[in-house]
XYZ file of C-alpha atoms in Angstrom:
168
model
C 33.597 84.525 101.840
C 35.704 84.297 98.830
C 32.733 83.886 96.301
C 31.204 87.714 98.392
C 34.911 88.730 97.653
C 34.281 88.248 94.163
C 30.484 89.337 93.757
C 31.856 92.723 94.983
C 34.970 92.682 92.311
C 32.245 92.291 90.060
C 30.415 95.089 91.074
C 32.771 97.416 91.313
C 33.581 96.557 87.974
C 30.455 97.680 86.038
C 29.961 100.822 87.864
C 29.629 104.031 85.463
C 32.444 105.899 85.400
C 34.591 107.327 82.105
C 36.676 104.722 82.694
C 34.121 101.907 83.242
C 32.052 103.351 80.001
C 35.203 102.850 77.859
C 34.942 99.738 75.249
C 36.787 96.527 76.353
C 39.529 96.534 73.629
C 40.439 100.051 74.478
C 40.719 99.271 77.543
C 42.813 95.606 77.421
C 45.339 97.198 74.200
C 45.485 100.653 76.537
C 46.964 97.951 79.493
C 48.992 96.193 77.253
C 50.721 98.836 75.806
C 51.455 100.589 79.240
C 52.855 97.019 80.574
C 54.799 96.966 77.229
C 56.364 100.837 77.281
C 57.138 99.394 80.650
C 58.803 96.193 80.489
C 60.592 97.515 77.822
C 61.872 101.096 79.383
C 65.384 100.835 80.792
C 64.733 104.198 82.806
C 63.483 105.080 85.849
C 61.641 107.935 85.171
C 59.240 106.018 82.907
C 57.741 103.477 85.001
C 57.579 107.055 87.508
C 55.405 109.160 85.180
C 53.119 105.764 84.321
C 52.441 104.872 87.664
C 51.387 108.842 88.225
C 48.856 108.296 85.232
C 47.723 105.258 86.597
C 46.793 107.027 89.677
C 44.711 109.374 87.564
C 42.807 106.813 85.859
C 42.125 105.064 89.537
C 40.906 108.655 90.803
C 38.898 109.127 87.034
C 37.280 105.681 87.726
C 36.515 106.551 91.439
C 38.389 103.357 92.209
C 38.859 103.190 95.888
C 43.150 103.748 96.594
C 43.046 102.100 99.815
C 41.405 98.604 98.924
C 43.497 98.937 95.099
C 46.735 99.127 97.165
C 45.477 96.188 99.178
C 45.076 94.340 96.458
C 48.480 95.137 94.876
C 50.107 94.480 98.139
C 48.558 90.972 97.851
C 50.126 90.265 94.438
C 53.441 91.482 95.089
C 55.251 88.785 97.054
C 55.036 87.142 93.755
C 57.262 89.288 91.874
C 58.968 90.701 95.038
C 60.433 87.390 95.593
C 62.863 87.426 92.630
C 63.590 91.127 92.985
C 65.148 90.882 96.356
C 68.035 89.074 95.309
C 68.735 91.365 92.400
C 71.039 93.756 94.385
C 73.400 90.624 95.024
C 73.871 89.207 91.912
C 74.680 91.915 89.761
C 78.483 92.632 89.245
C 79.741 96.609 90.283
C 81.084 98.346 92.862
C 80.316 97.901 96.158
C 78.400 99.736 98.025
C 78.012 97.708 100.988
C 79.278 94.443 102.515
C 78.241 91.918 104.179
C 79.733 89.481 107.217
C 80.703 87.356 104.444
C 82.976 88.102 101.616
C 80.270 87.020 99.156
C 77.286 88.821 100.666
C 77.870 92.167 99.250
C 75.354 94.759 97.394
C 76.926 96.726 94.500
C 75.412 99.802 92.596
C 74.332 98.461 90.046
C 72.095 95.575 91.588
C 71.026 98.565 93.436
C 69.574 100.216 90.789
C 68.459 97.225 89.026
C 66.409 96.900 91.772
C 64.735 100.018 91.824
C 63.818 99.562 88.089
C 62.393 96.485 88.682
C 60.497 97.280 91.548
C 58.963 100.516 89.330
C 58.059 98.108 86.840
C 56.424 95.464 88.793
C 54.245 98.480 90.569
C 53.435 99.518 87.286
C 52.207 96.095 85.801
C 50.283 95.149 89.088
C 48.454 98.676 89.081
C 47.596 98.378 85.349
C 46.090 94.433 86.059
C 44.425 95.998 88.965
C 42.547 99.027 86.946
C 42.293 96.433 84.237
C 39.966 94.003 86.534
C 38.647 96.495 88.754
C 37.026 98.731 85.516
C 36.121 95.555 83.466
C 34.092 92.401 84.299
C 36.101 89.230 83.292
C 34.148 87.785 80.705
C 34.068 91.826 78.809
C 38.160 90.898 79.265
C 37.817 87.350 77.656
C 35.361 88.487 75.044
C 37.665 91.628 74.095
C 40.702 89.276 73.838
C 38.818 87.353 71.646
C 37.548 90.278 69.349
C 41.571 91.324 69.369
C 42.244 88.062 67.435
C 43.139 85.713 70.168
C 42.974 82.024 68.854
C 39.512 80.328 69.498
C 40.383 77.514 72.125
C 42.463 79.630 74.194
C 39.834 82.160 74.615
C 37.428 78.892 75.378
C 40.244 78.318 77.449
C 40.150 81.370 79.321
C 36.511 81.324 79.101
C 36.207 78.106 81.137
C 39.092 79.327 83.803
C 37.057 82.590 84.617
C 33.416 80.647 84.863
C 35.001 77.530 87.202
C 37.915 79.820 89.291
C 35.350 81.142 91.630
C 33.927 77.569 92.284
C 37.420 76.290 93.225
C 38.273 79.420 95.482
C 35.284 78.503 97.416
């Protein structure tokens, strides 16, 4: 099942679309620089207005939402894990308590929270557009083209060739 799973990731990613037609570095430094703006934003309203353009380019590549979000929602636990203890660690004022005096959620692990959340959505939607618009070895090749040293692309190379072998 898992190498069928993977057939199909491979042909939805060299459909023809405007995103699909675009080259592979435009596509990997366009990624980059979105996870990058993102990481790096310390407000809200930026990982917001990125995610909203992200949903363009999924409509623009005629990406189907429901098996994207599917896919995000299968990556998330990953980074979800560490962002649900942010609202307890941070120092602020409380905003609620718990049974125990040091179970408490302040504001600003609140909002910490919320940014982090934003830019984990981000990220995961970008990687998702990223392999859903571009088959893996166009990725490794365009890494490669972008200057990345020659045994980690053969690296990379040999991970994307062997993975599916080892997920079946």
């Amino acid at each position: 099942m898992a190498i069928e799973q993977v057939r199909s990731l491979e042909f939805i990613a060299s459909r023809d679309t405007i995103i699909h037609n675009l080259e592979g570095r435009v596509k990997l430094v366009a990624i980059l620089l979105i996870i990058l703006f993102t990481v790096f934003s310390d407000r809200l309203i930026v990982p917001i207005v990125l995610e909203c353009f992200l949903l363009i380019v999924m409509f623009l590549a005629e990406l189907s939402f429901k098996e994207s979000f599917k896919r995000i929602l299968l990556l998330l636990p990953f980074g979800g894990f560490v962002i649900a203890f942010q609202p307890f660690i941070h120092p602020g004022n409380i905003i609620w308590q718990g049974p125990y005096t040091w179970l408490f959620i302040t504001d600003t692990g609140l909002n910490w929270t919320v940014l982090l959340f934003a830019r984990l959505l981000v990220c995961l939607t970008a990687i998702v557009i990223l392999s859903s618009t571009s088959p893996m070895q166009e990725v490794v090749q365009s890494f490669r083209k972008l200057g990345m040293p020659r045994d980690l692309a053969m690296i990379l190379t040999i991970m994307v060739r062997f993975l599916f072998i080892f997920v079946d």
